[in-house]
CSV table of C-alpha atoms in Angstrom, one decimal:
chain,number,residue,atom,x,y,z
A,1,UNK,CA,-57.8,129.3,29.1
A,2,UNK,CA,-55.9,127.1,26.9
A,3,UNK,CA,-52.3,127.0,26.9
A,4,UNK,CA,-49.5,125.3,24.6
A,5,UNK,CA,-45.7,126.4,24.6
A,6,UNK,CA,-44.9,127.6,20.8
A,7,UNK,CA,-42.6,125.9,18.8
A,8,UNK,CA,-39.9,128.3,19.7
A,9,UNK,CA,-39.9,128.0,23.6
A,10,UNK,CA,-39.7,124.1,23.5
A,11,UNK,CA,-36.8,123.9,20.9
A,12,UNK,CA,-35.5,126.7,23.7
A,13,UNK,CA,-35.8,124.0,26.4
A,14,UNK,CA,-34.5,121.3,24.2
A,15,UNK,CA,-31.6,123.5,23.8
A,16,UNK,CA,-31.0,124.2,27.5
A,17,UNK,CA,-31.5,120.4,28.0
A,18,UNK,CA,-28.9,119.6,25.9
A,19,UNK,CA,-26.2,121.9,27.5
A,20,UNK,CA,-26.9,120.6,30.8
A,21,UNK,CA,-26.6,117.0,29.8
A,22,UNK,CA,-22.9,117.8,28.4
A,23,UNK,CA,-21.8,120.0,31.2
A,24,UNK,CA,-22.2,116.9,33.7
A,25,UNK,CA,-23.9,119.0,36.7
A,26,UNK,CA,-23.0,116.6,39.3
A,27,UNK,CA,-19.8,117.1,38.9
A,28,UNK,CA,-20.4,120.9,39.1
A,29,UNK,CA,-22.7,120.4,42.3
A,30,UNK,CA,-19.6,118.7,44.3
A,31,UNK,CA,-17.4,121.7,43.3
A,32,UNK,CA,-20.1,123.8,44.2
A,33,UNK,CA,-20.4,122.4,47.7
A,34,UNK,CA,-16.8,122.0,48.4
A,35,UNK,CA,-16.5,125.8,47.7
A,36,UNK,CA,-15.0,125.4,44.7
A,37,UNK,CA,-17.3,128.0,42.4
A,38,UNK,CA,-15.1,127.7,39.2
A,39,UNK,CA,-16.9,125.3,37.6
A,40,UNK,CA,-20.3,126.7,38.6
A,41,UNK,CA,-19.4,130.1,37.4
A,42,UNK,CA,-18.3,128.6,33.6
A,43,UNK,CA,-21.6,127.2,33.2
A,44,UNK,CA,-23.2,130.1,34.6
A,45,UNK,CA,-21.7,132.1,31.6
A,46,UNK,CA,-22.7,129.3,29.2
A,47,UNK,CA,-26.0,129.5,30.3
A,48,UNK,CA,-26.0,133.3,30.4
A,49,UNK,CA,-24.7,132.9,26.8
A,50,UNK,CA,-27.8,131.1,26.0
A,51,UNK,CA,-30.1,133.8,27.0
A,52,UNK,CA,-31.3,132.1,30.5
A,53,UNK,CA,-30.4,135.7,32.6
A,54,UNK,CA,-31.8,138.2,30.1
A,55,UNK,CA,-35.5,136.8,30.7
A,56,UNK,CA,-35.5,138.9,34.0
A,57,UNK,CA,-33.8,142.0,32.3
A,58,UNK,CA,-35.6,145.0,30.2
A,59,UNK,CA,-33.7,145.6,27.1
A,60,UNK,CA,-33.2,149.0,27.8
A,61,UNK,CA,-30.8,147.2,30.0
A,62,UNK,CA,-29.0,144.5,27.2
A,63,UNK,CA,-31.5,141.7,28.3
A,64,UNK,CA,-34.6,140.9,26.0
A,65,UNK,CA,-37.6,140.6,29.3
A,66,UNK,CA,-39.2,140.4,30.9
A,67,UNK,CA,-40.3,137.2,29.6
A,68,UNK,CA,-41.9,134.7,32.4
A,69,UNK,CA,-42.9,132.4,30.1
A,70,UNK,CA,-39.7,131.9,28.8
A,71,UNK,CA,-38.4,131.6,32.3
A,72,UNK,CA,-40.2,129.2,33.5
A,73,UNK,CA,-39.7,126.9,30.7
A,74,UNK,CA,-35.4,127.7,31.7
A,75,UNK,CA,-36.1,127.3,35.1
A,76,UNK,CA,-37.9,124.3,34.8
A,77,UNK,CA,-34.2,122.9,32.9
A,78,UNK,CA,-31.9,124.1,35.2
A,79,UNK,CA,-34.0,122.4,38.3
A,80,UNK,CA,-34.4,119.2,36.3
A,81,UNK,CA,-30.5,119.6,35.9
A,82,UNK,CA,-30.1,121.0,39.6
A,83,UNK,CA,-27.7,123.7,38.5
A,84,UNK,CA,-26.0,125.0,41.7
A,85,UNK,CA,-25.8,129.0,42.6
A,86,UNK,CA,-28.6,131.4,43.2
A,87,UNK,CA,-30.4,131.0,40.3
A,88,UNK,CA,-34.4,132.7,41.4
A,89,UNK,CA,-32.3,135.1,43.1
A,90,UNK,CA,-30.7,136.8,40.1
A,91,UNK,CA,-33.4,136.5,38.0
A,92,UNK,CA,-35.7,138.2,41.0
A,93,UNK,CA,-32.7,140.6,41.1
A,94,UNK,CA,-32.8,141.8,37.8
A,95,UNK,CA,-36.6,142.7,38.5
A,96,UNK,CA,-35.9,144.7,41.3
A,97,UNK,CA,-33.0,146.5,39.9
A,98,UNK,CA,-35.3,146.8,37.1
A,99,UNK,CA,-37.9,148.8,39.0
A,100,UNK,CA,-35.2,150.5,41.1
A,101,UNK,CA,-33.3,152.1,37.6
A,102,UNK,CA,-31.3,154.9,38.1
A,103,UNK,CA,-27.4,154.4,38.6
A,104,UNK,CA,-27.6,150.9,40.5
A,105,UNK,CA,-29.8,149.6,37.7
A,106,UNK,CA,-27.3,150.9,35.0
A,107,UNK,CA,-24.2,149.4,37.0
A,108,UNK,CA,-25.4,146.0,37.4
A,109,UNK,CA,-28.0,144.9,34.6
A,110,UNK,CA,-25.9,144.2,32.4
A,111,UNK,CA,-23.7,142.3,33.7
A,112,UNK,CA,-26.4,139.9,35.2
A,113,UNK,CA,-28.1,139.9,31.5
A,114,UNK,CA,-24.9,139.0,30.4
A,115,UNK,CA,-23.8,136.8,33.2
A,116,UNK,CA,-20.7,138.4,34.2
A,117,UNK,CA,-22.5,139.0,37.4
A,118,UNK,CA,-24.1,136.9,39.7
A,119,UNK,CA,-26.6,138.0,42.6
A,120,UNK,CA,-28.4,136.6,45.9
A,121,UNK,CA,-30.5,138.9,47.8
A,122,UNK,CA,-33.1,139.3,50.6
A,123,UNK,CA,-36.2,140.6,50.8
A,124,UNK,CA,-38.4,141.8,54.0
A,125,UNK,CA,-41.1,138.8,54.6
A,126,UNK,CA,-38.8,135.8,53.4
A,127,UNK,CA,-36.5,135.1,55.9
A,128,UNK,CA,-32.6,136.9,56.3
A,129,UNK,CA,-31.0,134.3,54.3
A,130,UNK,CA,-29.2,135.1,50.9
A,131,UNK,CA,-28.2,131.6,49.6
A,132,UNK,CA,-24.6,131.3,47.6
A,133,UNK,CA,-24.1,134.8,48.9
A,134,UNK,CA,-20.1,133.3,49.4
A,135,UNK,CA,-20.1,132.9,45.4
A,136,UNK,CA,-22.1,136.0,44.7
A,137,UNK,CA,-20.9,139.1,42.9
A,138,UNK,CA,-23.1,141.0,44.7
A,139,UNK,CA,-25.9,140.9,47.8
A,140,UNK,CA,-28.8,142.8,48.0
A,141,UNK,CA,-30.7,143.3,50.7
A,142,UNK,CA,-34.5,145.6,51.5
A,143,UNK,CA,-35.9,146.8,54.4
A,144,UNK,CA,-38.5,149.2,54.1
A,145,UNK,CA,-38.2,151.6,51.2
A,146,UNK,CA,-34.5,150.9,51.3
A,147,UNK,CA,-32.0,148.9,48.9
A,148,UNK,CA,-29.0,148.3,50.3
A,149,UNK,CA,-26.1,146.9,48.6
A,150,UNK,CA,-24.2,144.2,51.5
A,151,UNK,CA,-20.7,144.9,53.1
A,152,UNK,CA,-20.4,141.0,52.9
A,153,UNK,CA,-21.9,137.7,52.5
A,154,UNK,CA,-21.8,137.2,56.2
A,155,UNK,CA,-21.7,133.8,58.6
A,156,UNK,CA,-23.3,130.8,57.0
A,157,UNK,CA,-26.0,128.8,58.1
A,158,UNK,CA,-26.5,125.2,58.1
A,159,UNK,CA,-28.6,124.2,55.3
A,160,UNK,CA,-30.1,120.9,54.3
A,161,UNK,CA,-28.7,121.2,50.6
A,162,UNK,CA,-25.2,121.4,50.8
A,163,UNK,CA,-25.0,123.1,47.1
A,164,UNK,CA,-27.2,125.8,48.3
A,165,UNK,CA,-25.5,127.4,51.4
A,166,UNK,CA,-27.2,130.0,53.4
A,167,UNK,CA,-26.0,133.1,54.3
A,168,UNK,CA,-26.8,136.2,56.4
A,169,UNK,CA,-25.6,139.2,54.9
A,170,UNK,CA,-23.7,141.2,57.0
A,171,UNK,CA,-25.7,144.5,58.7
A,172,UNK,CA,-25.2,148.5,57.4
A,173,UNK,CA,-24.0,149.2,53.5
A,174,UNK,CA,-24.7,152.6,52.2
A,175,UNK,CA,-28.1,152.9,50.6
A,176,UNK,CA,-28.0,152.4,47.0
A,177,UNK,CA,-31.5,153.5,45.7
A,178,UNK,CA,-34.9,154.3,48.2
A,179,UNK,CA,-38.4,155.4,48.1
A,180,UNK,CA,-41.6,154.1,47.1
A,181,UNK,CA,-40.6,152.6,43.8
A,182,UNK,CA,-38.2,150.3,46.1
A,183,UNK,CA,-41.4,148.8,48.1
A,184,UNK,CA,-43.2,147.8,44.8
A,185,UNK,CA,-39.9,146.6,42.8
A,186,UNK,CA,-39.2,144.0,46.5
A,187,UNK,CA,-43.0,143.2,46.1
A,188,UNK,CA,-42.4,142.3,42.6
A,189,UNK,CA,-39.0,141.0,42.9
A,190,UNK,CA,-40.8,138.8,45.7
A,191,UNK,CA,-43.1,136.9,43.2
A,192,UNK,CA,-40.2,136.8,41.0
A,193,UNK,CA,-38.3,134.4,43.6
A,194,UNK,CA,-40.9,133.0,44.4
A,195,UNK,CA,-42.0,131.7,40.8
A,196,UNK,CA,-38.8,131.0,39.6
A,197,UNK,CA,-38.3,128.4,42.4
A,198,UNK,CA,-41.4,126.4,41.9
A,199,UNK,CA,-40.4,125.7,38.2
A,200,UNK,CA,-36.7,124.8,39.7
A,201,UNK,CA,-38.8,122.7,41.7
A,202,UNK,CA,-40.9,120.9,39.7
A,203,UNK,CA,-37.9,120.4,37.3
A,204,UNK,CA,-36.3,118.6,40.3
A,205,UNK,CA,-39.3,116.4,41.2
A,206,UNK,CA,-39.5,115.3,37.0
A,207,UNK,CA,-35.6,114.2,37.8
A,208,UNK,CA,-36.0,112.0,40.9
A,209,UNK,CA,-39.4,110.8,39.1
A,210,UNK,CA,-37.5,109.7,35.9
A,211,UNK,CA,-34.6,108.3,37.7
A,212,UNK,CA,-36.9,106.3,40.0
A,213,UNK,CA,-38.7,104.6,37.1
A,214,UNK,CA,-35.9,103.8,35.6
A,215,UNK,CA,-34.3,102.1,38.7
A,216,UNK,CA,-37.2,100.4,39.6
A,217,UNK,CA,-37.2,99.0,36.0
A,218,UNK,CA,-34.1,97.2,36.9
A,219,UNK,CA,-33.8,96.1,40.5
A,220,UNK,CA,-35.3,93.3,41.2
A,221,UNK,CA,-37.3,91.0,43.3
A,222,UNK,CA,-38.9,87.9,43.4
A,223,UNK,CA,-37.3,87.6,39.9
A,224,UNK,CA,-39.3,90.3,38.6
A,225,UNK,CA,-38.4,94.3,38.6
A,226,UNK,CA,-39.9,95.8,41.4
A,227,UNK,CA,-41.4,98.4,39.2
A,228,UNK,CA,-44.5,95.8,38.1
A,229,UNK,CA,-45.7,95.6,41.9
A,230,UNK,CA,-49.0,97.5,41.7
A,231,UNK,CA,-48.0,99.2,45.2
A,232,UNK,CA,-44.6,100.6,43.3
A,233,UNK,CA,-47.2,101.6,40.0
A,234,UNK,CA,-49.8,103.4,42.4
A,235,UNK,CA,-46.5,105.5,44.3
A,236,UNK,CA,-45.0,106.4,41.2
A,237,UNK,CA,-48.6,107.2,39.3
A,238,UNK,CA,-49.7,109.6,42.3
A,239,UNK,CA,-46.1,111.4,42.1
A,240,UNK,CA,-46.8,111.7,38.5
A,241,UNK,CA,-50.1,113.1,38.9
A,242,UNK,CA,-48.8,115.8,41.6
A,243,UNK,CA,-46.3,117.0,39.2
A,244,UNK,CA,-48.6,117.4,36.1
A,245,UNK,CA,-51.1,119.1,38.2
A,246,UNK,CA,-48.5,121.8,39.5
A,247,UNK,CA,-47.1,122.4,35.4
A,248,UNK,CA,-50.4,124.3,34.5
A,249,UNK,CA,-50.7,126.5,37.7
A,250,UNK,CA,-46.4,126.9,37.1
A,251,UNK,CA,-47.6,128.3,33.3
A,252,UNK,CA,-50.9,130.1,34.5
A,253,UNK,CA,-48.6,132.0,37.2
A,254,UNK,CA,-46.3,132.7,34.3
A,255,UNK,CA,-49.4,134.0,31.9
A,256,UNK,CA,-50.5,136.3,34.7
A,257,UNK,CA,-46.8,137.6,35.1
A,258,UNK,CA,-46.4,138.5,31.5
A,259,UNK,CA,-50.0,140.2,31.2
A,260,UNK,CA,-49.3,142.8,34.5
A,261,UNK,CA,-46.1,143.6,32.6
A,262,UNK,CA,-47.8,144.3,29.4
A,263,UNK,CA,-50.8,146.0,31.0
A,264,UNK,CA,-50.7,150.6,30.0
A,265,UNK,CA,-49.1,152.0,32.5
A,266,UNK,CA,-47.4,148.9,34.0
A,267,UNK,CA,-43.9,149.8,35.0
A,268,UNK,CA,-40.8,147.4,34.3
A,269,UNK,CA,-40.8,144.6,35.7
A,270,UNK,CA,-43.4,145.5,38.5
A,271,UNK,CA,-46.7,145.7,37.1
A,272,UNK,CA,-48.0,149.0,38.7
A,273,UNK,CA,-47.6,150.6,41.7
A,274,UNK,CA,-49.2,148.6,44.2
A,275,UNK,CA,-48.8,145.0,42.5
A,276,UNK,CA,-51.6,142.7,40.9
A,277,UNK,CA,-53.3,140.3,43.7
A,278,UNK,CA,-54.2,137.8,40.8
A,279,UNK,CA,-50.5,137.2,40.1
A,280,UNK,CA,-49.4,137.1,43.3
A,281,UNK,CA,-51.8,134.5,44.2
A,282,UNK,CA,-51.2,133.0,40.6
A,283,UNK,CA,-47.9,132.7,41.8
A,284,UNK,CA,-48.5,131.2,45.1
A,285,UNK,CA,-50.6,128.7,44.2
A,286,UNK,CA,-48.0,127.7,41.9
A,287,UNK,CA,-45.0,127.8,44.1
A,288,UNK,CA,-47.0,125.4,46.7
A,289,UNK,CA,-48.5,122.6,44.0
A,290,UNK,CA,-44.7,122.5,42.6
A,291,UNK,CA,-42.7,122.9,45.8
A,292,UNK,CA,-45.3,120.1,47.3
A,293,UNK,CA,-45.2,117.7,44.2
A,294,UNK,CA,-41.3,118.4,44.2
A,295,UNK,CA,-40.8,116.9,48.0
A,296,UNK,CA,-43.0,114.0,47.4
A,297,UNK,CA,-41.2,113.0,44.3
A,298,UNK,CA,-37.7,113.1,47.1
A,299,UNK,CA,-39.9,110.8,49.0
A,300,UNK,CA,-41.4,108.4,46.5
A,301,UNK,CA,-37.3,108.3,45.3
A,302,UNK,CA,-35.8,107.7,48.7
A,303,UNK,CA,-38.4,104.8,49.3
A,304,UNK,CA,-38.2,103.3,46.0
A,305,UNK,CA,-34.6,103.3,46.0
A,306,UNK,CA,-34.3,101.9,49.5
A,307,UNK,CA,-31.0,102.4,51.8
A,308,UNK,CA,-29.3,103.3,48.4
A,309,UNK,CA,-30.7,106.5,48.1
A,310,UNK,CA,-29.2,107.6,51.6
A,311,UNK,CA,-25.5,107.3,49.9
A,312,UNK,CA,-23.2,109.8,49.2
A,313,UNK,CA,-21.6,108.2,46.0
A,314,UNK,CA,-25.3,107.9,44.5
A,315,UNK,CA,-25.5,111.5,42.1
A,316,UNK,CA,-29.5,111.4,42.9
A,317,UNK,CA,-28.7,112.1,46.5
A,318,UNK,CA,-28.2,115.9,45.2
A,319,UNK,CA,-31.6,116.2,44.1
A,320,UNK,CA,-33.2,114.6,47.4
A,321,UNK,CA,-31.4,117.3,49.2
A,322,UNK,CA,-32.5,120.1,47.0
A,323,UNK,CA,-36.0,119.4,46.9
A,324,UNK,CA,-37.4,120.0,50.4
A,325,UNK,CA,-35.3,123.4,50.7
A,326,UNK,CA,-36.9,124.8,47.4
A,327,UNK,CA,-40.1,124.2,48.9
A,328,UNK,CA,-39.4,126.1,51.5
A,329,UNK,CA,-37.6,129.0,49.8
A,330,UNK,CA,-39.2,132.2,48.7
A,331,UNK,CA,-42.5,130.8,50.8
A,332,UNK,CA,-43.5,127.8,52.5
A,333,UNK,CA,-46.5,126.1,51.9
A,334,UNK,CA,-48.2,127.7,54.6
A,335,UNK,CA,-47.5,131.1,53.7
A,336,UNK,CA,-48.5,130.5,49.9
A,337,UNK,CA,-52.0,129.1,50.9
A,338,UNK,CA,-52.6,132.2,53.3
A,339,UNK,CA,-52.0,134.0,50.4
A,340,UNK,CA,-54.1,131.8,47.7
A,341,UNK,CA,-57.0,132.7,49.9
A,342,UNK,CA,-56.1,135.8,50.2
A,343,UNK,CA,-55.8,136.7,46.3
């Protein structure tokens, strides 16, 4: 089926672009990992000005979603831009809060629409860890037909990303909503995760790609920038290729994400009852060709740049730590090919 973002949606990434570029994220990320959240939370509410936390929330709720396309094409900026905090987890929050409703959905929906509130949560099937759960406004955690609103962030965990620390929540909190709408909300909220980190991932991998061509441009060797060796040409042209591969399943996953939500009958933010297969797999395949061409592009960077790219001074080193972890998050490449196959 063909597929073109409208006019609208690209001048929306343009926009987000822009932002980014003049909020100087690195700077941001070193705050971020030394604990300091201030600067992180400002351009969390800058970005929450522009609409990015809305596209998970129903407007009965003061957002104006859902809208995956529209998140992806945010998602895909503020990976590019590695943005620090738990970005897939308050977008895959405001789904299941969405499909929760009742008084928990009412307390916090708006202030994640708005970004006056930022969430991490876990889910049953992706691991116990709630990242940036320390900088969180609130942690939610399921377990059966349960949602549970965390006493605390709990002990953290090492993590290979020092801008995205791991946390597990501590045990026990009073149960804030439950029954069968909870199991399909988590399943939903799930693919939600799940396909917001691919685009953060493939937004990452464009970054290290771009910042790679342009250093090979300049360093030399020989006399000559290493960048005209046909060995360099063939590295870079094969990351290329694995990231343009993984854009169309990233928009396809978004396509299929948007048509269970506007299916009769569908509730918000969930599709129906038991979940469609096609965009769970949709989303899969997507979250495993992005997560994938992500980590290579880490590895075509770190070889291309040579011992540089191990340095802590060098701003790109952020991105080479963030790439393998989002690959991993919200399904490993494993899990989403079990799941391709099965869908």
């Amino acid at each position: 089926m063909p597929f073109l973002l409208t006019d609208e949606q690209k001048q929306f990434g343009q926009s987000l672009d822009a932002l980014l570029r003049a909020a100087g994220t690195p700077a941001v990320l070193r705050a971020w990992a030394a604990g300091d959240h201030g600067p992180g939370r400002a351009l969390w509410g800058r970005l929450a000005d522009a609409g990015v936390f809305a596209l998970a929330v129903p407007e009965a709720y003061g957002g104006v979603g859902p809208l995956p396309v529209e998140a992806a094409v945010a998602c895909v900026e503020l990976g590019r831009h590695a943005v620090p905090g738990p970005v897939a987890e308050t977008l895959a929050a405001g789904v299941l809060l969405a499909g929760a409703g009742g008084p928990v959905a009412e307390e916090w929906l708006p202030g994640i629409a708005s970004g006056a509130a930022v969430v991490s949560l876990t889910l049953e099937g992706y691991g116990p860890y709630a990242p940036d759960a320390d900088a969180a406004d609130a942690v939610f955690t399921v377990t059966g037909d349960e949602l549970r609103l965390a006493p605390g962030p709990g002990e953290p965990s090492a993590s290979a990303d020092p801008a995205r620390r791991l946390f597990r929540p501590e045990p026990g909190g009073a149960p804030v909503a439950k029954g069968s709408a909870i199991r399909a909300a988590a399943r939903a909220a799930g693919d939600t995760a799940a396909f917001a980190t691919a685009a953060l991932a493939l937004g990452c991998g464009e970054e290290l790609l771009r910042a790679t061509v342009a250093y090979v441009k300049q360093r030399t060797q020989f006399g000559v920038p290493v960048g005209s060796f046909q060995a360099v040409k063939h590295r870079l042209a094969d990351t290329l290729l694995g990231l343009e591969f993984a854009r169309p399943l990233l928009y396809g996953a978004a396509v299929e994400l948007a048509s269970e939500v506007s299916r009769p009958g569908a509730g918000v933010g969930s599709g129906s009852a038991e979940g469609s297969p096609g965009a769970g797999a949709a989303v899969a395949a997507a979250k495993v060709a992005a997560g994938e061409a992500g980590y290579a592009a880490a590895r075509t960077a770190l070889q291309l740049h040579g011992a540089i790219g191990y340095t802590e001074e060098l701003d790109l080193a952020w991105w080479l730590r963030r790439a393998r972890p989002l690959r991993d998050a919200w399904g490993t490449p494993s899990a989403c090919r079990a799941r391709v196959l099965a869908g």
